[in-house]
Amino acid sequence: MRYLIKFSYDGTNFYGYQKQPEKRTIEGELEKALYSINNHKDTRIFSSGRTDRGVHALGQMAHFDLDVNITLYKLKCALNSLLPKDIHVIEAKIVDDDFHARYMVTRKTYKYYLNMGEYNPLMRTCIYQYNKKLDIDKMKNAIRTFIGTHDFKLFVSKEVVKDNYIRTIYDAKIEIENNIVVFTFVGNGFMKYQIRNMVGTLIKIGKDKLPVEMIEKLLKKEVSDKYVYTAKPEGLYLVDVSYK
Amino acid sequence: MRYLIKFSYDGTNFYGYQKQPEKRTIEGELEKALYSINNHKDTRIFSSGRTDRGVHALGQMAHFDLDVNITLYKLKCALNSLLPKDIHVIEAKIVDDDFHARYMVTRKTYKYYLNMGEYNPLMRTCIYQYNKKLDIDKMKNAIRTFIGTHDFKLFVSKEVVKDNYIRTIYDAKIEIENNIVVFTFVGNGFMKYQIRNMVGTLIKIGKDKLPVEMIEKLLKKEVSDKYVYTAKPEGLYLVDVSYK
C-alpha cells in the first residue's frame, strides 16, 4: 500500500533534507522510523523535493510503500512517537500505487520571513534577523517581475546542471506585519537556491544597492549573476505542495 | 554611573535566570559580558526579578554600575557583541544612583502562549504545544477571578516562604489567534510559579476537569492546593516591566 504524508520540520539541527551517511538528516530520520514500522524492512521515502540545510517546512509531502497493515491514525501516531521533536507528521493518507510525491507536483508555495525590527533571540532560527529597515515599495515593485514563465538560470546554484531552467511563477508577493516581511512565491517548481537567490537579490534592491530593473535584466540574462545574492536559509519555509 | 538595560532572551538553553556555579545562566552570561566592559572588574547586575528555567523574556530589565565611561550606543553594541545569540540587549539608559531595578517595579506584564492546533516543531520551545481544544469561554470566565487584590499563597511554589502572599492583579485576560491561546497577566508583582500555576489551573478548567468557581475557592483558601497545576515553562514570557 502506498501512503502519502504531510509533515513539518524545524531545519535548524539537520544537515539538510537528503540522507547522508553519519549525518542527522530529515530523510534519514523518516526512513529510520519507517524501518521500525514496516517490520524492520528498509523503506525508501520519496519527498516532493529536497530542502537545503537550515530551511524549514510546514507542509512538506512524501510517499512510501508499506507491507504492514496499519490504520492512518496509527501510522501518524507511530511516526510521531518514533520521530524526533523537530519533525512532525500532520496527516497520512492512502494514494494510488502509481502516485509519486515528486513527479506529480503541480505547485509549490514557499514563504520567506525577515525581521526588520529589533533582533529577537526567540526567533533567531526561524525568522531571518536582518534588523534594519528596507524600502518595501521598491521590493514590491521588483518582486512582481518574477511572475510568469522565465529562464531562472542566473538565480540557480551553479552546482546545478539542467537542460532547462524555465519555470513558471504563478504568484510572488510581499506582505508586512509588525516589521516582519513575508515573501510568498507560488510556482510549478523551484530549483536549488532559487528562492534564496530571488529573496537575497530583492533585499539588495530594498537596501538601494540594486535598481528595481535588475530583476528583469537577470531574467533576460542581460547581466551576469554577480548581481545575485543568496539569502540565509533560516527564513525559508516550504509551506504547501499541491497535486492534481 | 548606574545603567538600566532592557533585554530579551530565549530561556530554552539556560539553567534559569539566576547565576549558579558551572551552569549556563542568563545572569551569569550578563555578568561575564559586564566584567569585560567594566575593565575586568566583577560587576553585579540586579534584574527586576528571576525567571524560572525555560521561561523567556521580551522585556526584562536590570541595572548595574560601571566605572568606565561609555556611550549608551556603545554599551548596547558591546553587550550584544559579547553576549551569546540567545540574549539580546534592546536598550540601555542612564538612571539615578538610587534607582533599583527590582525594588522600584510598579507593574509587570507576563504572557503565556499555548497552541491548541497541530503540533508545530518550529514553535516547540516558545509556545506550549498542548495540541488539543480547550473550552475558552470557561477559561475567560475563570481568569477574571484573578483580577484584584488576593492572597495567592496556594498558587505559589511551596519552596517559597514569605510573610505576605498578597498581590494585586490589574488585568488578566485570554485572547485567541489562529488556535494560539494568549494569556496576559498584569500585576504589581508575581511570585515563583504563580503565573504557571494560574495558567495550569485555568487549563484544567478549560479541559472540564475543574469548575470555573475553583479559582475563587483557591484564592479564598476554601480548598487545598491539590487543585493547582503547574503549566510548562516554555509558553511563558516576561514582556514588560514598568517603573515610576
Coordinates of C-alpha atoms in Angstrom, one line a residue:
Chain A
M1 CA 0.0 0.0 0.0
R2 CA 1.3 3.5 -0.9
Y3 CA 1.0 6.2 1.7
L4 CA 1.4 10.0 1.4
I5 CA 2.3 12.1 4.4
K6 CA 2.2 15.8 5.0
F7 CA 4.9 16.8 7.6
S8 CA 6.6 19.8 9.1
Y9 CA 10.1 20.2 10.4
D10 CA 12.5 22.7 12.0
G11 CA 15.5 22.5 9.8
T12 CA 17.9 24.1 12.3
N13 CA 19.5 21.0 13.6
F14 CA 19.7 18.9 10.4
Y15 CA 22.3 18.6 7.7
G16 CA 19.5 19.3 5.2
Y17 CA 16.8 17.1 3.9
Q18 CA 18.7 14.5 2.0
K19 CA 20.0 11.3 3.6
Q20 CA 23.8 11.3 4.2
P21 CA 25.9 8.7 6.0
E22 CA 26.7 9.7 9.6
K23 CA 24.7 12.9 9.4
R24 CA 21.4 13.8 11.0
T25 CA 19.0 14.5 8.1
I26 CA 15.2 14.7 7.8
E27 CA 15.1 11.9 5.2
G28 CA 17.4 9.7 7.4
E29 CA 15.1 10.2 10.5
L30 CA 12.0 9.4 8.5
E31 CA 13.5 6.2 7.0
K32 CA 14.7 5.1 10.4
A33 CA 11.1 5.5 11.7
L34 CA 9.6 3.7 8.7
Y35 CA 12.1 0.8 9.1
S36 CA 10.6 0.2 12.6
I37 CA 7.0 0.5 11.4
N38 CA 7.5 -1.6 8.3
N39 CA 8.7 -4.8 10.1
H40 CA 12.3 -3.8 10.1
K41 CA 12.4 -3.6 6.4
D42 CA 14.4 -0.8 4.6
T43 CA 11.7 1.5 3.3
R44 CA 12.5 4.4 0.9
I45 CA 10.7 7.7 1.2
F46 CA 10.2 10.0 -1.8
S47 CA 9.5 13.6 -1.0
S48 CA 8.3 16.5 -3.2
G49 CA 11.9 17.7 -3.3
R50 CA 14.8 18.4 -1.0
T51 CA 15.2 21.5 1.2
D52 CA 18.6 22.9 1.9
R53 CA 20.3 22.8 5.3
G54 CA 18.6 25.2 7.7
V55 CA 15.4 25.5 5.7
H56 CA 12.1 24.6 7.3
A57 CA 8.9 23.1 6.2
L58 CA 5.3 23.5 7.4
G59 CA 3.7 21.3 4.6
Q60 CA 6.3 19.0 3.0
M61 CA 4.9 15.9 1.3
A62 CA 6.4 12.4 0.8
H63 CA 5.2 8.9 -0.2
F64 CA 6.4 5.4 0.7
D65 CA 5.1 1.8 0.5
L66 CA 4.4 -0.3 3.5
D67 CA 4.0 -4.1 3.7
V68 CA 2.2 -3.9 7.0
N69 CA -1.4 -3.2 7.5
I70 CA -1.9 -0.1 9.6
T71 CA -4.7 2.5 10.0
L72 CA -3.9 6.0 9.0
Y73 CA -4.4 7.2 12.6
K74 CA -2.0 4.6 13.9
L75 CA 0.5 5.4 11.2
K76 CA 0.5 9.1 12.1
C77 CA 0.9 8.2 15.8
A78 CA 3.6 5.6 15.3
L79 CA 5.6 8.0 13.1
N80 CA 5.3 10.9 15.6
S81 CA 6.3 8.7 18.5
L82 CA 9.4 7.4 16.7
L83 CA 10.4 10.7 15.1
P84 CA 12.5 13.4 17.0
K85 CA 10.7 16.5 18.2
D86 CA 11.8 18.6 15.3
I87 CA 9.9 16.6 12.7
H88 CA 6.1 16.2 12.9
V89 CA 3.7 14.2 10.7
I90 CA 0.5 16.3 10.3
E91 CA -1.5 13.9 8.1
A92 CA -1.3 10.5 6.4
K93 CA -3.4 9.2 3.6
I94 CA -3.5 6.3 1.1
V95 CA -2.7 7.1 -2.5
D96 CA -2.8 5.1 -5.8
D97 CA 0.2 2.8 -6.4
D98 CA 1.4 5.0 -9.2
F99 CA 1.3 8.2 -7.2
H100 CA 4.6 10.0 -7.0
A101 CA 5.3 12.8 -4.5
R102 CA 7.9 14.4 -6.6
Y103 CA 6.9 13.9 -10.2
M104 CA 3.2 14.7 -9.8
V105 CA 3.6 18.1 -8.0
T106 CA 1.6 20.8 -9.7
R107 CA 2.5 23.8 -7.5
K108 CA 4.6 24.6 -4.5
T109 CA 4.4 27.5 -2.1
Y110 CA 7.4 28.9 -0.2
K111 CA 7.5 31.7 2.3
Y112 CA 10.5 33.7 3.5
Y113 CA 10.3 35.6 6.8
L114 CA 12.6 38.6 7.5
N115 CA 12.6 40.7 10.7
M116 CA 13.3 44.4 10.0
G117 CA 12.8 45.3 13.7
E118 CA 14.9 44.6 16.8
Y119 CA 16.8 41.3 17.0
N120 CA 14.6 38.7 18.6
P121 CA 16.6 35.9 20.2
L122 CA 13.5 33.7 20.3
M123 CA 13.1 33.8 16.5
R124 CA 16.8 33.6 15.6
T125 CA 16.4 30.2 13.9
C126 CA 13.0 30.7 12.3
I127 CA 13.0 34.3 11.0
Y128 CA 16.0 35.9 9.3
Q129 CA 17.2 38.6 11.6
Y130 CA 18.0 41.4 9.2
N131 CA 17.2 44.1 11.9
K132 CA 17.3 47.1 9.6
K133 CA 14.7 48.9 7.5
L134 CA 14.2 48.1 3.8
D135 CA 12.4 50.0 1.1
I136 CA 9.4 47.8 0.8
D137 CA 7.7 49.7 -2.1
K138 CA 10.8 49.1 -4.2
M139 CA 10.8 45.4 -3.3
K140 CA 7.1 45.1 -4.0
N141 CA 7.7 46.5 -7.5
A142 CA 10.6 44.3 -8.1
I143 CA 9.1 41.0 -6.9
R144 CA 6.2 41.3 -9.5
T145 CA 8.8 40.9 -12.2
F146 CA 9.2 37.2 -11.2
I147 CA 5.6 36.4 -12.0
G148 CA 5.3 34.5 -15.3
T149 CA 7.4 31.9 -17.2
H150 CA 11.1 32.8 -17.2
D151 CA 14.5 31.2 -17.5
F152 CA 15.8 31.3 -13.9
K153 CA 19.3 30.1 -14.7
L154 CA 21.1 33.0 -13.1
F155 CA 19.1 32.5 -9.9
V156 CA 20.0 28.8 -9.5
S157 CA 23.0 27.4 -7.7
K158 CA 26.0 26.9 -10.0
E159 CA 26.3 23.3 -8.8
V160 CA 23.0 22.6 -10.6
V161 CA 23.3 21.4 -14.3
K162 CA 20.0 21.1 -16.0
D163 CA 18.7 21.0 -19.6
N164 CA 16.1 23.5 -18.7
Y165 CA 15.9 26.3 -16.2
I166 CA 12.5 27.5 -17.3
R167 CA 9.9 27.6 -14.6
T168 CA 6.6 29.4 -14.0
I169 CA 5.8 31.6 -11.0
Y170 CA 2.1 32.0 -10.5
D171 CA 2.3 34.4 -7.7
A172 CA 5.1 36.4 -5.9
K173 CA 4.3 39.0 -3.3
I174 CA 5.5 40.8 -0.2
E175 CA 3.4 41.4 2.9
I176 CA 4.4 43.2 6.2
E177 CA 3.2 42.5 9.7
N178 CA 4.8 44.3 12.7
N179 CA 8.2 44.7 11.0
I180 CA 8.2 41.1 9.7
V181 CA 8.5 41.0 5.9
V182 CA 6.8 37.9 4.4
F183 CA 7.8 36.9 0.9
T184 CA 5.5 34.4 -0.8
F185 CA 6.3 32.5 -4.0
V186 CA 3.9 30.1 -5.7
G187 CA 5.2 28.2 -8.8
N188 CA 5.3 24.9 -10.6
G189 CA 8.7 24.1 -9.3
F190 CA 11.8 25.8 -7.8
M191 CA 15.5 24.8 -8.3
K192 CA 18.3 24.7 -5.7
Y193 CA 18.9 28.1 -4.1
Q194 CA 16.3 29.7 -6.5
I195 CA 14.1 31.2 -3.8
R196 CA 17.0 32.2 -1.5
N197 CA 18.6 33.9 -4.5
M198 CA 15.4 35.7 -5.5
V199 CA 15.0 36.9 -1.9
G200 CA 18.6 37.9 -1.5
T201 CA 18.5 40.0 -4.7
L202 CA 15.3 41.6 -3.6
I203 CA 16.9 42.5 -0.3
K204 CA 19.7 44.3 -2.2
I205 CA 17.0 46.2 -4.0
G206 CA 15.3 47.1 -0.7
K207 CA 18.7 48.3 0.5
D208 CA 19.1 50.5 -2.6
K209 CA 22.2 48.6 -3.7
L210 CA 20.5 47.5 -6.9
P211 CA 17.8 49.1 -9.1
V212 CA 14.3 47.5 -9.4
E213 CA 15.0 46.8 -13.1
M214 CA 17.9 44.4 -12.2
I215 CA 15.4 41.5 -11.8
E216 CA 14.3 41.9 -15.3
K217 CA 17.9 42.1 -16.6
L218 CA 18.8 39.0 -14.7
L219 CA 15.8 37.1 -16.0
K220 CA 16.7 38.2 -19.5
K221 CA 20.4 37.4 -18.9
E222 CA 21.4 40.9 -19.9
V223 CA 23.8 41.0 -16.9
S224 CA 25.9 38.4 -15.1
D225 CA 24.9 36.6 -11.9
K226 CA 27.3 38.8 -9.9
Y227 CA 24.2 40.8 -9.0
V228 CA 22.6 37.7 -7.5
Y229 CA 22.8 37.4 -3.7
T230 CA 21.8 34.4 -1.6
A231 CA 19.6 35.0 1.5
K232 CA 20.2 33.0 4.6
P233 CA 18.4 29.7 4.9
E234 CA 16.7 30.2 8.3
G235 CA 13.9 32.4 7.0
L236 CA 12.7 30.0 4.3
Y237 CA 9.7 27.6 4.6
L238 CA 8.2 25.1 2.3
V239 CA 4.6 25.8 3.2
D240 CA 2.5 23.9 0.6
V241 CA 2.7 21.3 -2.1
S242 CA -0.2 20.6 -4.4
Y243 CA -1.0 17.7 -6.6
K244 CA -3.5 17.1 -9.4
Chain B
M1 CA 27.3 55.7 36.7
R2 CA 24.2 53.5 37.0
Y3 CA 22.7 52.0 33.9
L4 CA 19.4 50.3 33.2
I5 CA 19.1 47.8 30.3
K6 CA 16.0 46.3 28.7
F7 CA 16.8 42.9 27.3
S8 CA 15.2 39.7 25.8
Y9 CA 16.2 36.1 26.0
D10 CA 15.3 32.6 24.8
G11 CA 15.3 30.7 28.1
T12 CA 15.5 27.3 26.4
N13 CA 19.2 26.6 26.8
F14 CA 19.8 28.2 30.2
Y15 CA 19.5 26.8 33.7
G16 CA 17.2 29.7 34.6
Y17 CA 18.0 33.4 35.2
Q18 CA 19.9 33.2 38.5
K19 CA 23.7 32.7 38.5
Q20 CA 24.8 29.2 39.6
P21 CA 28.4 27.9 39.6
E22 CA 29.2 25.8 36.5
K23 CA 25.8 26.4 34.9
R24 CA 24.9 28.5 31.9
T25 CA 22.5 31.1 33.2
I26 CA 21.3 34.5 31.9
E27 CA 22.7 36.4 34.9
G28 CA 26.0 34.6 34.6
E29 CA 26.3 35.5 30.9
L30 CA 25.4 39.1 31.5
E31 CA 27.9 39.5 34.4
K32 CA 30.6 37.8 32.2
A33 CA 30.0 40.5 29.5
L34 CA 30.0 43.3 32.0
Y35 CA 33.3 42.1 33.5
S36 CA 34.9 42.6 30.1
I37 CA 33.3 46.0 29.5
N38 CA 34.0 47.3 33.1
N39 CA 37.8 46.9 32.9
H40 CA 37.8 43.3 34.1
K41 CA 36.1 44.2 37.3
D42 CA 33.4 42.0 38.8
T43 CA 30.1 43.8 38.2
R44 CA 26.9 42.7 39.7
I45 CA 23.6 43.0 37.8
F46 CA 20.2 43.5 39.5
S47 CA 17.2 42.4 37.5
S48 CA 13.5 43.1 38.0
G49 CA 13.3 39.5 39.2
R50 CA 14.3 36.0 38.3
T51 CA 12.6 33.9 35.7
D52 CA 12.5 30.1 36.0
R53 CA 14.4 27.6 33.8
G54 CA 12.9 27.5 30.3
V55 CA 10.9 30.8 30.7
H56 CA 11.6 33.6 28.2
A57 CA 11.7 37.4 28.3
L58 CA 11.0 40.0 25.7
G59 CA 11.3 43.0 28.1
Q60 CA 13.3 42.1 31.2
M61 CA 15.1 45.0 33.0
A62 CA 18.3 45.1 35.0
H63 CA 20.6 47.7 36.5
F64 CA 24.4 47.8 37.2
D65 CA 27.1 50.3 37.9
L66 CA 30.1 50.9 35.6
D67 CA 33.3 52.7 36.4
V68 CA 34.2 53.2 32.7
N69 CA 32.8 56.0 30.6
I70 CA 30.9 54.6 27.6
T71 CA 28.1 56.0 25.4
L72 CA 24.7 54.2 25.6
Y73 CA 25.0 53.2 22.0
K74 CA 28.5 51.7 22.5
L75 CA 27.3 49.9 25.7
K76 CA 24.4 48.3 23.8
C77 CA 26.8 47.2 20.9
A78 CA 29.5 46.0 23.3
L79 CA 27.0 43.9 25.3
N80 CA 25.4 42.4 22.2
S81 CA 28.8 41.5 20.7
L82 CA 29.9 39.8 23.9
L83 CA 26.6 38.1 24.8
P84 CA 25.5 34.8 23.2
K85 CA 22.8 34.8 20.5
D86 CA 20.1 33.8 22.9
I87 CA 20.3 37.1 24.9
H88 CA 19.8 40.5 23.4
V89 CA 20.0 44.0 24.8
I90 CA 17.3 46.2 23.3
E91 CA 18.0 49.4 25.0
A92 CA 20.4 51.0 27.6
K93 CA 19.8 54.1 29.6
I94 CA 21.3 56.1 32.5
V95 CA 19.4 56.1 35.7
D96 CA 19.8 57.8 39.1
D97 CA 22.3 56.3 41.6
D98 CA 19.5 55.2 43.9
F99 CA 17.4 53.5 41.1
H100 CA 16.8 49.8 41.8
A101 CA 15.5 47.5 39.0
R102 CA 13.9 45.2 41.5
Y103 CA 12.6 47.3 44.3
M104 CA 11.1 50.1 42.2
V105 CA 9.0 48.0 39.9
T106 CA 5.4 49.2 39.7
R107 CA 3.9 46.6 37.4
K108 CA 4.9 43.6 35.4
T109 CA 3.3 42.0 32.4
Y110 CA 3.6 38.3 31.6
K111 CA 2.1 36.4 28.6
Y112 CA 1.7 32.7 28.2
Y113 CA 1.3 31.2 24.7
L114 CA -0.5 27.8 24.2
N115 CA -1.1 26.1 20.9
M116 CA -4.5 24.3 20.6
G117 CA -3.8 23.3 17.0
E118 CA -1.4 20.8 15.3
Y119 CA 2.0 20.3 16.9
N120 CA 4.4 22.8 15.4
P121 CA 8.1 21.7 15.6
L122 CA 9.3 25.2 14.9
M123 CA 7.5 26.6 18.0
R124 CA 8.2 23.7 20.4
T125 CA 10.4 25.8 22.6
C126 CA 8.5 29.1 22.5
I127 CA 4.8 28.1 22.6
Y128 CA 3.4 25.4 24.8
Q129 CA 2.3 22.6 22.5
Y130 CA -0.9 21.5 24.1
N131 CA -2.4 20.5 20.7
K132 CA -6.0 19.9 21.9
K133 CA -9.1 22.1 22.1
L134 CA -9.9 23.9 25.3
D135 CA -13.2 25.5 26.4
I136 CA -12.1 29.1 26.0
D137 CA -15.4 30.6 27.3
K138 CA -14.9 28.8 30.6
M139 CA -11.3 29.9 30.9
K140 CA -12.3 33.5 30.1
N141 CA -14.8 33.4 32.9
A142 CA -12.3 31.9 35.3
I143 CA -9.4 34.2 34.5
R144 CA -11.4 37.3 35.5
T145 CA -11.5 36.0 39.1
F146 CA -7.8 36.7 39.4
I147 CA -8.2 40.4 38.9
G148 CA -7.9 42.4 42.1
T149 CA -6.0 42.1 45.4
H150 CA -5.8 38.5 46.6
D151 CA -3.8 36.2 48.8
F152 CA -2.1 34.0 46.2
K153 CA -0.4 31.6 48.7
L154 CA -2.0 28.4 47.1
F155 CA -0.7 29.5 43.6
V156 CA 2.9 29.9 44.8
S157 CA 5.7 27.3 44.8
K158 CA 5.9 25.5 48.2
E159 CA 9.6 26.3 48.3
V160 CA 8.7 30.0 48.8
V161 CA 8.3 31.2 52.4
K162 CA 7.1 34.8 52.6
D163 CA 5.4 36.9 55.2
N164 CA 2.9 38.0 52.7
Y165 CA 1.4 36.4 49.6
I166 CA -1.0 39.3 48.9
R167 CA -0.5 40.8 45.4
T168 CA -2.7 42.8 43.0
I169 CA -3.5 41.8 39.5
Y170 CA -4.6 44.8 37.4
D171 CA -5.6 42.8 34.3
A172 CA -5.9 39.2 33.4
K173 CA -7.3 38.1 30.0
I174 CA -7.3 35.5 27.3
E175 CA -7.1 36.2 23.5
I176 CA -7.1 33.7 20.7
E177 CA -5.4 34.0 17.3
N178 CA -5.3 31.0 14.9
N179 CA -5.5 28.4 17.6
I180 CA -2.9 30.1 19.8
V181 CA -4.3 31.0 23.2
V182 CA -2.6 34.1 24.7
F183 CA -2.9 34.6 28.5
T184 CA -2.0 38.1 29.7
F185 CA -1.4 39.0 33.3
V186 CA -0.6 42.5 34.6
G187 CA 0.2 42.9 38.2
N188 CA 2.3 44.7 40.9
G189 CA 4.4 41.5 41.3
F190 CA 4.3 37.8 40.8
M191 CA 5.9 35.1 43.0
K192 CA 7.7 31.9 42.0
Y193 CA 5.5 29.6 39.8
Q194 CA 2.5 31.9 40.4
I195 CA 1.7 32.5 36.7
R196 CA 2.5 28.9 35.7
N197 CA 0.2 27.7 38.4
M198 CA -2.6 30.2 37.5
V199 CA -2.3 29.1 33.8
G200 CA -2.1 25.4 34.7
T201 CA -5.2 25.6 36.8
L202 CA -7.0 27.6 34.0
I203 CA -6.1 24.8 31.5
K204 CA -7.7 22.2 33.8
I205 CA -10.8 24.3 33.8
G206 CA -10.7 24.6 30.0
K207 CA -10.4 20.7 29.9
D208 CA -13.5 20.5 32.1
K209 CA -11.5 18.8 34.9
L210 CA -12.2 21.7 37.3
P211 CA -15.2 24.1 37.7
V212 CA -14.8 27.8 37.0
E213 CA -15.5 28.5 40.7
M214 CA -12.3 26.7 41.7
I215 CA -10.2 29.8 41.2
E216 CA -12.3 31.7 43.7
K217 CA -12.2 28.8 46.2
L218 CA -8.4 28.6 45.8
L219 CA -8.0 32.4 46.3
K220 CA -10.1 32.2 49.4
K221 CA -8.3 29.0 50.6
E222 CA -11.5 27.1 50.9
V223 CA -9.8 24.1 49.3
S224 CA -6.3 22.7 49.3
D225 CA -3.6 23.4 46.7
K226 CA -4.2 19.8 45.3
Y227 CA -6.3 21.6 42.6
V228 CA -3.4 23.7 41.5
Y229 CA -1.5 22.6 38.4
T230 CA 1.8 24.0 37.0
A231 CA 1.9 24.8 33.3
K232 CA 5.1 24.1 31.4
P233 CA 7.7 26.9 31.3
E234 CA 8.2 27.2 27.6
G235 CA 5.0 29.1 27.0
L236 CA 5.8 31.9 29.5
Y237 CA 7.3 35.3 28.7
L238 CA 8.1 38.3 30.8
V239 CA 7.0 41.0 28.3
D240 CA 7.1 44.3 30.2
V241 CA 8.4 45.8 33.5
S242 CA 7.3 49.3 34.5
Y243 CA 8.8 51.8 36.9
K244 CA 7.5 55.0 38.5

